[in-house]
Coordinates of C-alpha atoms and ligand atoms in Angstrom, one line a residue:
M296 CA 190.9 79.7 -11.9
K297 CA 190.9 83.0 -10.2
N298 CA 192.8 86.1 -11.4
E299 CA 194.4 86.8 -8.1
L300 CA 197.2 85.1 -6.1
P301 CA 196.4 83.8 -2.6
P302 CA 198.2 85.6 0.3
G303 CA 202.0 84.9 0.5
Q304 CA 202.3 83.3 -3.0
Q305 CA 204.6 84.3 -5.9
I306 CA 204.3 83.3 -9.5
V307 CA 207.0 81.0 -11.1
G308 CA 208.5 82.0 -14.5
P309 CA 206.6 81.1 -17.6
G310 CA 206.8 77.5 -18.5
K311 CA 208.4 76.7 -15.2
W312 CA 207.1 73.9 -13.0
P313 CA 209.2 73.2 -9.8
L314 CA 209.4 69.6 -8.6
V315 CA 208.5 69.2 -4.9
G316 CA 208.7 66.1 -2.7
E317 CA 209.4 62.6 -4.1
R318 CA 211.0 62.7 -7.5
E319 CA 210.3 59.2 -8.6
S320 CA 207.7 56.4 -7.9
L321 CA 208.5 52.8 -7.2
P322 CA 209.3 51.0 -10.4
Q323 CA 206.2 51.1 -12.5
P324 CA 204.4 48.0 -13.7
D325 CA 203.7 47.6 -17.5
T326 CA 200.0 48.0 -16.8
W327 CA 199.2 50.8 -14.3
N328 CA 196.0 50.2 -12.3
L329 CA 194.0 52.2 -9.8
K330 CA 192.3 50.5 -6.9
L331 CA 189.3 51.9 -5.0
T332 CA 188.6 50.7 -1.4
Q333 CA 185.8 51.5 1.0
R334 CA 186.3 50.8 4.6
D335 CA 189.4 48.7 3.7
Q336 CA 187.4 46.5 1.3
L337 CA 188.5 46.5 -2.4
V338 CA 185.4 47.7 -4.4
A339 CA 186.9 48.3 -7.8
E340 CA 190.0 48.4 -10.0
W341 CA 190.7 50.0 -13.3
T342 CA 193.5 50.0 -15.8
L343 CA 194.7 53.3 -17.1
E344 CA 193.1 52.3 -20.4
Q345 CA 189.8 51.6 -18.6
L346 CA 189.8 55.0 -17.0
K347 CA 190.4 56.8 -20.1
Q348 CA 187.3 55.1 -21.7
L349 CA 185.1 56.9 -18.9
P350 CA 183.8 60.3 -19.7
T351 CA 186.8 62.6 -19.6
T352 CA 187.1 66.1 -18.2
E353 CA 189.3 69.1 -18.5
I354 CA 190.0 71.5 -15.7
T355 CA 192.2 74.6 -15.8
V356 CA 193.6 75.3 -12.4
D357 CA 196.1 77.5 -10.5
I358 CA 198.7 75.4 -8.7
H359 CA 199.6 76.8 -5.3
C360 CA 202.5 75.1 -3.5
V361 CA 202.7 75.6 0.2
T362 CA 206.4 76.5 -0.2
R363 CA 205.1 79.8 -1.8
W364 CA 205.2 79.3 -5.5
S365 CA 202.2 79.4 -7.8
K366 CA 201.9 78.3 -11.4
L367 CA 198.7 79.8 -13.0
G368 CA 196.6 78.2 -15.6
A369 CA 197.5 74.5 -16.0
T370 CA 195.0 72.6 -18.0
F371 CA 194.6 68.9 -16.6
T372 CA 192.8 66.2 -18.5
G373 CA 191.4 63.2 -16.8
V374 CA 188.3 61.6 -15.2
A375 CA 186.2 63.2 -12.3
L376 CA 186.5 61.4 -9.0
K377 CA 182.7 61.5 -8.9
T378 CA 182.6 59.7 -12.2
V379 CA 184.9 56.9 -10.9
L380 CA 182.7 56.5 -7.7
D381 CA 179.6 56.3 -9.6
E382 CA 181.1 53.8 -11.9
A383 CA 182.1 51.7 -8.9
G384 CA 178.5 51.9 -7.7
I385 CA 179.4 53.9 -4.6
T386 CA 176.1 55.4 -3.3
E387 CA 177.3 56.5 0.2
T388 CA 179.6 59.5 0.7
L389 CA 182.0 58.5 3.6
P390 CA 183.4 61.3 5.6
F391 CA 187.1 60.9 4.5
V392 CA 189.0 60.1 1.3
S393 CA 192.7 59.2 1.2
F394 CA 194.9 59.2 -2.0
V395 CA 197.7 56.9 -1.9
A396 CA 200.8 56.9 -4.1
H397 CA 202.9 54.1 -5.6
S398 CA 206.0 55.3 -3.9
A399 CA 208.8 54.0 -1.5
R400 CA 207.2 55.9 1.5
Q401 CA 203.7 55.0 0.6
H402 CA 203.0 58.7 0.3
S403 CA 199.4 59.8 0.9
T404 CA 197.2 62.6 1.7
S405 CA 193.5 62.8 2.9
L406 CA 190.6 65.2 2.7
K407 CA 187.0 65.4 3.9
L408 CA 185.2 63.7 1.0
P409 CA 182.1 65.7 0.9
E410 CA 184.2 68.8 0.5
V411 CA 186.2 67.6 -2.5
I412 CA 184.0 65.0 -4.2
D413 CA 182.8 67.4 -6.9
E414 CA 186.1 69.1 -7.8
T415 CA 188.7 66.4 -7.7
V416 CA 190.0 65.0 -11.0
L417 CA 192.3 62.1 -11.6
A418 CA 194.6 63.4 -14.3
W419 CA 196.9 61.8 -16.8
A420 CA 197.7 64.8 -19.0
V421 CA 198.5 68.5 -18.6
D422 CA 198.4 71.1 -21.3
G423 CA 197.8 68.4 -23.9
Q424 CA 200.7 66.4 -23.0
P425 CA 200.9 63.2 -20.9
L426 CA 202.0 63.8 -17.3
T427 CA 205.8 63.2 -17.1
A428 CA 206.9 60.6 -14.5
E429 CA 208.4 63.3 -12.3
H430 CA 205.2 65.2 -12.1
G431 CA 203.1 62.2 -11.2
G432 CA 202.6 60.4 -14.4
P433 CA 200.8 58.3 -15.3
L434 CA 198.1 59.4 -13.0
R435 CA 197.8 62.0 -10.1
N436 CA 194.8 63.5 -8.4
I437 CA 194.1 67.1 -8.7
V438 CA 192.3 69.0 -6.0
P439 CA 192.0 72.5 -7.2
S440 CA 190.9 74.3 -4.0
R441 CA 193.8 73.1 -1.9
Y442 CA 197.6 73.5 -1.7
F443 CA 199.3 71.3 -4.2
Y444 CA 200.3 68.7 -1.5
K445 CA 196.7 67.5 -1.7
S446 CA 197.4 66.4 -5.2
V447 CA 199.4 63.0 -5.0
K448 CA 201.7 61.9 -7.7
W449 CA 201.5 58.3 -9.0
L450 CA 198.1 57.6 -7.7
K451 CA 197.6 54.0 -7.0
R452 CA 194.7 53.8 -4.5
I453 CA 191.7 55.7 -3.2
D454 CA 190.5 54.8 0.2
L455 CA 187.1 55.8 1.4
L456 CA 187.2 56.0 5.1
D457 CA 185.0 56.6 8.3
S458 CA 187.7 58.3 10.1
D459 CA 190.6 60.3 8.9
R460 CA 194.1 59.0 8.3
L461 CA 196.6 61.9 8.2
G462 CA 198.7 62.1 5.0
Y463 CA 202.5 62.0 4.9
W464 CA 203.3 65.7 5.1
E465 CA 200.5 66.4 7.4
A466 CA 201.7 63.8 9.9
E467 CA 205.5 64.3 9.5
A468 CA 205.9 67.9 8.7
G469 CA 203.0 69.7 10.5
Y470 CA 201.3 70.6 7.2
H471 CA 197.8 71.8 7.7
N472 CA 195.1 69.1 7.1
Q473 CA 192.7 71.4 5.3
A474 CA 195.3 73.3 3.1
D475 CA 193.1 76.2 1.8
P476 CA 195.5 78.6 0.2
W477 CA 193.1 81.6 0.4
K478 CA 193.0 81.1 4.2
E479 CA 196.8 80.5 4.3
E480 CA 196.4 77.1 6.0
R481 CA 200.0 76.1 5.6
Y482 CA 201.2 74.7 8.8
L483 CA 200.0 73.4 12.1
A484 CA 200.7 76.8 13.8
P485 CA 200.8 80.1 11.8
D486 CA 204.1 81.1 13.4
L487 CA 206.0 77.9 13.0
D488 CA 207.9 76.5 9.9
R489 CA 207.5 72.9 9.1
R490 CA 210.6 71.7 11.0
Q491 CA 209.5 73.5 14.2
A492 CA 205.9 72.2 13.8
R493 CA 207.2 68.7 13.4
A494 CA 209.4 68.9 16.4
L495 CA 206.4 70.3 18.4
L496 CA 204.3 67.4 17.5
E497 CA 206.9 64.8 18.3
S498 CA 207.7 66.3 21.7
R499 CA 204.1 66.6 22.8
N500 CA 205.2 69.4 24.8
F501 CA 203.4 72.8 24.4
A502 CA 204.1 73.9 28.0
G503 CA 204.3 77.7 28.3
R504 CA 204.3 78.3 24.6
D505 CA 202.4 80.8 22.5
L506 CA 200.6 78.5 20.0
R507 CA 197.5 80.7 19.3
G508 CA 195.4 79.3 16.4
L509 CA 197.2 76.0 16.4
R510 CA 195.6 73.5 14.1
A511 CA 195.7 70.2 15.7
E512 CA 192.4 68.6 14.5
N513 CA 192.3 64.8 14.3
L514 CA 195.7 64.4 15.7
D515 CA 196.6 61.8 18.5
L516 CA 198.2 64.0 21.3
S517 CA 197.5 61.7 24.2
A518 CA 199.3 62.8 27.4
L519 CA 200.0 66.1 25.9
N520 CA 201.8 68.6 28.3
A521 CA 200.2 72.0 27.5
E522 CA 200.5 73.5 31.0
G523 CA 200.4 77.3 30.9
A524 CA 200.2 77.3 27.1
L525 CA 198.6 80.2 25.2
L526 CA 196.1 78.2 22.9
R527 CA 193.5 80.8 22.2
D528 CA 191.3 79.9 19.2
S529 CA 193.3 76.7 18.7
H530 CA 191.7 73.7 16.9
F531 CA 191.5 70.2 18.6
E532 CA 188.3 68.9 17.0
H533 CA 188.3 65.1 17.0
A534 CA 191.8 65.1 18.5
K535 CA 192.8 62.3 21.1
L536 CA 193.8 64.2 24.3
T537 CA 193.5 61.5 26.9
G538 CA 195.2 62.6 30.1
A539 CA 196.3 65.9 28.5
N540 CA 197.6 68.5 31.0
F541 CA 196.0 71.9 30.3
R542 CA 196.6 73.3 33.7
G543 CA 196.5 77.1 33.6
A544 CA 196.4 77.2 29.9
N545 CA 194.6 79.9 28.0
L546 CA 192.0 78.1 25.9
S547 CA 189.7 80.9 25.2
N548 CA 187.6 80.1 22.1
A549 CA 189.5 76.9 21.7
H550 CA 187.6 74.2 19.6
F551 CA 187.3 70.8 21.3
A552 CA 184.2 69.5 19.5
N553 CA 184.2 65.7 19.5
A554 CA 187.7 65.4 21.1
T555 CA 188.6 62.8 23.6
L556 CA 189.6 64.4 26.8
V557 CA 189.2 61.6 29.2
G558 CA 191.2 62.4 32.4
A559 CA 192.4 65.6 31.0
D560 CA 193.3 68.3 33.6
F561 CA 191.9 71.8 33.0
S562 CA 192.7 73.2 36.6
G563 CA 192.9 76.9 36.5
A564 CA 192.5 77.0 32.7
D565 CA 190.7 79.8 30.8
L566 CA 187.9 78.1 28.9
E567 CA 185.8 81.2 28.0
G568 CA 184.1 80.7 24.8
A569 CA 185.5 77.2 24.3
D570 CA 183.5 74.7 22.4
L571 CA 183.4 71.3 24.3
S572 CA 180.4 69.9 22.5
G573 CA 180.5 66.2 21.7
A574 CA 183.7 65.9 23.6
D575 CA 184.3 62.9 26.0
L576 CA 185.1 64.7 29.3
R577 CA 184.9 61.7 31.6
E578 CA 187.3 62.1 34.5
A579 CA 188.4 65.4 33.3
V580 CA 189.3 67.9 36.1
F581 CA 188.0 71.5 36.0
T582 CA 189.0 73.0 39.3
D583 CA 189.0 76.7 39.1
A584 CA 188.6 76.8 35.4
S585 CA 186.7 79.7 34.0
F586 CA 183.8 78.9 31.6
F587 CA 182.1 82.3 30.7
G588 CA 180.5 81.6 27.2
A589 CA 181.7 78.1 26.9
S590 CA 179.6 75.5 25.3
F591 CA 179.1 71.7 26.1
F592 CA 176.3 71.0 23.7
T593 CA 175.0 72.1 20.4
E594 CA 171.7 71.1 18.8
D595 CA 173.4 68.5 16.6
L596 CA 176.3 67.6 19.1
Q597 CA 174.6 66.3 22.3
S598 CA 176.9 63.2 22.8
T599 CA 179.1 65.1 25.3
K600 CA 180.1 62.8 28.2
I601 CA 180.8 64.5 31.5
D602 CA 180.9 63.2 35.0
K603 CA 178.4 64.3 37.6
M604 CA 179.3 67.3 39.6
S605 CA 182.7 67.9 37.8
L606 CA 181.6 71.5 37.5
S607 CA 180.9 73.7 40.5
E608 CA 177.7 75.7 41.0
S609 CA 179.5 78.9 40.3
Q610 CA 181.1 77.4 37.0
L611 CA 177.6 76.3 35.9
A612 CA 176.3 79.8 36.7
A613 CA 178.8 81.2 34.1
L614 CA 177.1 79.3 31.3
T615 CA 174.1 80.3 29.5
D616 CA 170.8 79.0 31.0
Q617 CA 170.4 76.7 28.1
Q618 CA 173.9 75.2 28.5
S619 CA 173.8 74.8 32.3
D620 CA 170.3 73.2 32.0
W621 CA 171.8 70.8 29.5
V622 CA 174.7 69.9 31.8
R623 CA 172.4 69.3 34.8
R624 CA 170.0 67.3 32.7
R625 CA 172.9 65.1 31.5
W626 CA 174.0 64.5 35.0
H627 CA 170.5 63.7 36.0
E628 CA 170.2 61.0 33.4
E629 CA 173.4 59.3 34.6
Ligands
LIG214 N1 203.7 60.9 -4.2 C1 203.9 62.1 -3.9 N2 203.0 63.0 -4.2 C2 203.2 64.4 -3.9 C3 204.3 64.7 -3.1 C4 205.3 63.7 -2.8 O1 206.3 63.9 -2.1 N3 205.1 62.4 -3.1 N4 204.5 65.9 -2.7 C5 203.4 67.0 -2.8 C6 203.7 68.3 -2.8 S1 204.1 69.1 -1.3 C7 203.6 69.1 -3.9 S2 203.8 70.7 -3.9 C8 203.2 68.5 -5.2 C9 204.4 68.8 -6.2 O2 204.0 68.3 -7.4 P1 205.1 68.5 -8.5 O3 206.4 67.9 -8.2 O4 204.5 67.9 -9.7 O5 205.2 70.1 -8.7 O6 203.1 67.1 -5.2 C10 202.5 66.6 -4.0 N5 202.3 65.2 -4.2
LIG215 MO1 204.1 71.4 -1.6

């Protein structure tokens, strides 16, 4: 709990707690149970009673909803995620975790497991009272450091995953996948509301638009049209951008680490300061693109794939010596 409000938030009245999103779960069974899977294999299952017999924990958190209300100082009782994983004998920390609800639309949300493994609590009570059904009873996960959409009501399953699976709001409404309220990570693009963000994703048409700072990590945007778009400092880490059209786009300081960019067209694009390390750039076209300060490799991301001679001598000359040596060495090996 911090004694401050994140940017753009306002406090709800005392004792108030707005209801957001789904209002009810699917019909609840007599005995609630929670499943844990790892790489799609069921590894453990607990009834609520069994969970309550594990060492319990209490956390006092400030709730920050992406729709700009905050409720300060709610005390949740439950069991730490870490305790549950230990109990299940999980020794490996996979990269992602998805929390899945017992709800009509199979509501879910995901996070990077290493970032939240120590703070997440599976809660059954708030301020000394059992969670009501509308607020997620009998069980919801609480992730204190994120907007409240990362805290799923009616938690039924926890999936430990090798690759990310975007949650409901993240995929459907353009909600930011990281959701740090102190960084105001609300929506895909800072200047779009959620309807606009969703329409943008569905259309896969960014042509000519100002989308500076866009957050499109992990998304499948194959065949995207981003011709002439302003995408300075945008995030496409791990995104699938096969065949994307970035002709003439401003991609200065854009983040493409580990993205799939097979056959992407960067003709005439500004890639100054862009990070392309670990990306798959096979068959990508870079005619007349500018690369001053761009990077293709970092010490730990050397898996970049790039066709021989796809960069001209003058483009290579715009890179640091270390970067151009790396590219040449890479070509030499092929
Ligand atoms: N199952 C489920 N969990 C959910 C949602 C939802 O629609 N379904 N909405 C999320 C959002 S956007 C918020 S802000 C909080 C709202 O929780 P509350 O209704 O208890 O305030 O739940 C989150 N968890
Ligand atoms: Mo929310």
